[in-house]
CSV table of C-alpha atoms in Angstrom, one decimal:
chain,number,residue,atom,x,y,z
A,1,PRO,CA,-3.0,4.4,-4.7
A,2,ALA,CA,-5.4,1.7,-3.8
A,3,ARG,CA,-4.0,-1.3,-2.1
A,4,ALA,CA,-3.0,-4.3,-4.3
A,5,GLU,CA,-3.3,-2.1,-7.4
A,6,ARG,CA,-1.2,-3.6,-10.3
A,7,LEU,CA,1.6,-1.5,-11.6
A,8,PRO,CA,1.3,-0.2,-15.2
A,9,LEU,CA,4.3,-1.9,-16.7
A,10,ALA,CA,3.5,-0.9,-20.3
A,11,GLY,CA,5.3,-4.0,-21.6
A,12,ARG,CA,8.4,-3.6,-19.6
A,13,ARG,CA,9.9,-6.5,-17.6
A,14,MET,CA,10.1,-6.1,-13.9
A,15,LEU,CA,12.8,-6.8,-11.4
A,16,LEU,CA,11.6,-6.7,-7.8
A,17,ALA,CA,13.9,-6.1,-4.9
A,18,ALA,CA,11.8,-7.5,-2.0
A,19,SER,CA,12.2,-6.7,1.7
A,20,THR,CA,15.4,-4.8,1.2
A,21,HIS,CA,17.6,-3.6,4.1
A,22,PRO,CA,19.5,-0.3,4.5
A,23,GLY,CA,22.4,0.1,2.1
A,24,ARG,CA,21.4,-2.7,-0.2
A,25,GLU,CA,19.0,-0.8,-2.5
A,26,THR,CA,21.9,1.0,-4.3
A,27,LEU,CA,23.7,-2.3,-4.7
A,28,ILE,CA,20.6,-3.8,-6.4
A,29,ALA,CA,19.9,-0.7,-8.5
A,30,SER,CA,23.5,-0.7,-9.7
A,31,ALA,CA,23.1,-4.3,-10.8
A,32,ALA,CA,19.7,-3.8,-12.6
A,33,PRO,CA,20.0,-3.8,-16.4
A,34,SER,CA,18.7,-0.8,-18.3
A,35,GLY,CA,15.2,-1.1,-19.9
A,36,VAL,CA,13.9,-3.1,-17.0
A,37,LEU,CA,11.7,-1.5,-14.3
A,38,LEU,CA,13.3,-2.0,-10.9
A,39,VAL,CA,10.7,-2.0,-8.1
A,40,ILE,CA,12.2,-1.7,-4.6
A,41,ALA,CA,10.0,-2.7,-1.7
A,42,PRO,CA,11.9,-1.8,1.5
A,43,ARG,CA,11.5,-4.1,4.5
A,44,GLN,CA,10.5,-0.9,6.5
A,45,PRO,CA,8.3,1.2,4.3
A,46,ASP,CA,9.0,4.3,6.3
A,47,ARG,CA,12.5,4.2,4.7
A,48,GLY,CA,11.0,5.2,1.3
A,49,PRO,CA,12.2,8.8,1.3
A,50,ALA,CA,15.8,7.8,2.2
A,51,VAL,CA,15.8,5.0,-0.4
A,52,GLN,CA,14.5,7.4,-3.1
A,53,GLY,CA,17.2,9.9,-2.2
A,54,GLN,CA,19.9,7.2,-2.5
A,55,ILE,CA,18.6,6.0,-5.9
A,56,LYS,CA,18.3,9.5,-7.2
A,57,ALA,CA,22.0,10.1,-6.2
A,58,LEU,CA,22.8,7.3,-8.7
A,59,GLY,CA,21.2,9.4,-11.4
A,60,ARG,CA,18.2,7.1,-11.8
A,61,LYS,CA,14.7,8.5,-12.4
A,62,THR,CA,12.4,7.4,-9.5
A,63,ALA,CA,8.9,7.6,-8.3
A,64,ARG,CA,7.5,6.7,-4.9
A,65,ARG,CA,4.2,4.7,-4.4
A,66,SER,CA,3.2,6.1,-1.0
A,67,THR,CA,3.2,9.7,-2.3
A,68,GLY,CA,1.2,8.8,-5.4
A,69,GLU,CA,4.0,9.8,-7.8
A,70,PRO,CA,3.1,8.3,-11.2
A,71,LEU,CA,4.9,5.3,-12.6
A,72,THR,CA,5.7,6.5,-16.1
A,73,ALA,CA,7.7,5.2,-19.1
A,74,GLU,CA,10.6,7.3,-17.9
A,75,THR,CA,10.6,5.8,-14.3
A,76,GLU,CA,13.6,3.6,-13.9
A,77,VAL,CA,13.2,2.7,-10.2
A,78,TYR,CA,9.8,2.6,-8.4
A,79,ILE,CA,9.9,2.7,-4.6
A,80,ALA,CA,7.0,0.5,-3.3
A,81,ASP,CA,7.0,1.9,0.2
A,82,THR,CA,3.6,0.7,1.2
A,83,LEU,CA,2.2,-2.3,3.1
A,84,GLY,CA,0.0,-5.2,2.0
A,85,GLU,CA,1.1,-5.3,-1.6
A,86,MET,CA,3.9,-7.9,-1.7
A,87,GLY,CA,1.7,-10.5,-3.3
A,88,THR,CA,0.7,-8.2,-6.1
A,89,LEU,CA,4.3,-7.2,-6.6
A,90,PHE,CA,5.6,-10.8,-6.6
A,91,GLY,CA,2.8,-11.6,-9.1
A,92,GLN,CA,4.0,-9.0,-11.6
A,93,ALA,CA,7.8,-9.6,-11.2
A,94,ASP,CA,9.8,-11.5,-13.7
A,95,VAL,CA,12.7,-11.9,-11.3
A,96,THR,CA,13.0,-11.1,-7.6
A,97,VAL,CA,16.1,-10.3,-5.5
A,98,ILE,CA,15.3,-11.3,-1.9
A,99,GLY,CA,16.4,-8.8,0.7
A,100,GLY,CA,18.2,-9.5,3.8
A,101,SER,CA,20.5,-12.0,2.0
A,102,PHE,CA,23.2,-9.5,1.3
A,103,THR,CA,23.3,-8.1,4.8
A,104,PRO,CA,25.4,-10.1,7.3
A,105,GLY,CA,23.4,-11.3,10.3
A,106,VAL,CA,19.9,-10.9,8.8
A,107,GLY,CA,19.7,-14.4,7.4
A,108,GLY,CA,17.6,-13.7,4.3
A,109,HIS,CA,13.9,-13.9,3.8
A,110,ASN,CA,11.5,-16.7,2.7
A,111,PRO,CA,11.9,-17.7,-1.0
A,112,LEU,CA,8.6,-19.6,-0.9
A,113,GLU,CA,6.7,-16.3,-1.2
A,114,PRO,CA,7.7,-15.6,-4.8
A,115,ALA,CA,7.9,-19.3,-5.6
A,116,ARG,CA,4.2,-19.7,-4.9
A,117,LEU,CA,3.6,-17.3,-7.7
A,118,GLY,CA,6.1,-18.8,-10.0
A,119,VAL,CA,8.7,-16.0,-9.7
A,120,LEU,CA,12.4,-16.7,-9.8
A,121,ALA,CA,14.3,-15.6,-6.7
A,122,ILE,CA,18.0,-14.5,-6.4
A,123,SER,CA,19.5,-14.4,-2.9
A,124,GLY,CA,22.9,-13.5,-1.6
A,125,PRO,CA,25.0,-15.7,0.6
A,126,ASP,CA,23.4,-14.9,3.9
A,127,VAL,CA,20.3,-17.1,4.0
A,128,PHE,CA,20.8,-19.1,7.2
A,129,ASN,CA,17.2,-18.5,8.3
A,130,PHE,CA,16.0,-20.6,5.3
A,131,ALA,CA,19.1,-22.6,4.5
A,132,ASP,CA,17.2,-25.9,4.1
A,133,VAL,CA,14.7,-24.4,1.8
A,134,TYR,CA,17.3,-22.7,-0.4
A,135,ALA,CA,19.3,-26.0,-0.5
A,136,GLU,CA,16.1,-27.9,-1.7
A,137,MET,CA,15.2,-25.2,-4.2
A,138,ALA,CA,18.6,-25.0,-5.8
A,139,GLY,CA,17.9,-25.1,-9.6
A,140,GLN,CA,14.2,-24.9,-8.9
A,141,GLY,CA,13.5,-21.2,-9.0
A,142,ALA,CA,15.9,-20.1,-6.2
A,143,VAL,CA,19.4,-19.0,-7.1
A,144,THR,CA,21.9,-18.3,-4.3
A,145,ILE,CA,25.0,-16.3,-5.4
A,146,ALA,CA,28.3,-16.0,-3.6
A,147,ASP,CA,28.4,-12.2,-3.3
A,148,ALA,CA,27.0,-9.0,-4.6
A,149,ASP,CA,29.6,-8.9,-7.4
A,150,ALA,CA,27.7,-11.9,-9.0
A,151,LEU,CA,24.3,-10.1,-8.9
A,152,PRO,CA,24.4,-8.3,-12.3
A,153,THR,CA,25.3,-11.6,-14.1
A,154,ALA,CA,22.6,-13.6,-12.2
A,155,ILE,CA,19.9,-11.0,-13.0
A,156,ALA,CA,20.9,-10.7,-16.7
A,157,ARG,CA,21.0,-14.5,-17.1
A,158,LEU,CA,17.5,-15.0,-15.7
A,159,LEU,CA,16.0,-12.2,-17.7
A,160,ALA,CA,17.7,-13.2,-21.0
A,161,ASP,CA,16.6,-16.8,-21.2
A,162,GLU,CA,12.8,-16.6,-20.8
A,163,ARG,CA,12.3,-20.3,-21.7
A,164,ALA,CA,14.7,-21.6,-19.1
A,165,ALA,CA,13.4,-19.0,-16.6
A,166,GLY,CA,9.9,-20.3,-17.2
A,167,LEU,CA,10.9,-23.9,-16.5
A,168,GLN,CA,12.6,-22.8,-13.3
A,169,ALA,CA,9.6,-20.7,-12.3
A,170,ASP,CA,7.3,-23.8,-12.9
A,171,ALA,CA,9.6,-25.8,-10.7
A,172,ALA,CA,9.6,-23.2,-8.0
A,173,ARG,CA,5.8,-23.2,-8.0
A,174,ALA,CA,5.6,-27.0,-7.9
A,175,TYR,CA,8.1,-27.0,-4.9
A,176,ALA,CA,6.0,-24.4,-3.0
A,177,ASP,CA,2.8,-26.3,-3.7
A,178,ALA,CA,4.4,-29.5,-2.4
A,179,GLN,CA,5.5,-27.7,0.8
A,180,ARG,CA,2.0,-26.3,1.3
A,181,ALA,CA,0.4,-29.8,0.8
A,182,SER,CA,2.8,-31.2,3.4
A,183,PHE,CA,2.0,-28.5,5.8
A,184,ASP,CA,-1.8,-28.9,5.3
A,185,ALA,CA,-1.5,-32.7,5.8
A,186,GLY,CA,0.5,-32.2,9.0
A,187,TRP,CA,-1.9,-29.6,10.3
A,188,ALA,CA,-4.9,-31.9,9.6
A,189,LEU,CA,-3.2,-34.6,11.8
A,190,ALA,CA,-2.4,-32.1,14.5
A,191,ARG,CA,-5.9,-30.7,14.6
A,192,GLU,CA,-7.3,-34.1,15.4
A,193,LEU,CA,-5.1,-34.0,18.6
A,194,LEU,CA,-6.5,-30.7,19.8
A,195,PRO,CA,-9.4,-30.5,22.3
């Protein structure tokens, strides 16, 4: 498929598992509610075949983007094993589970990426690389849960209350915009000091 091509969701809500690490895709797939399209974007796209095999072993109907397998109404889990499409995927997601936050030692990934597009983000407890950002975003579009056991409830809660989720998503976007404005102002000052 062409890069940055939007997914044909056909009215379904979308849960994105972004930048996932080995062994965590099945954890997220098991937590995903039925009727919602789960899109898994592995951190290393070359893991697509392995991820698909693991998800199929759970009895879920899958399709893989890199091979051109069609996303149909029967597809339960879509493996987005391509590069250069995270912005498009974030833009279509209702809720995102941030990878690297359920794998000890990885330290999580940046919650500002989905926040810029007004997408709610759920992370596990291992977010030390972005601890300050997560602390500031608590209640503003970023939800940090204590462990993987809390994942099904967190996903269901965010998908169930669209009004509250919308308010949180607006807060996430506002926070991300403020961070960008601060960076731009700092960069403008620094640029004046460069030769």
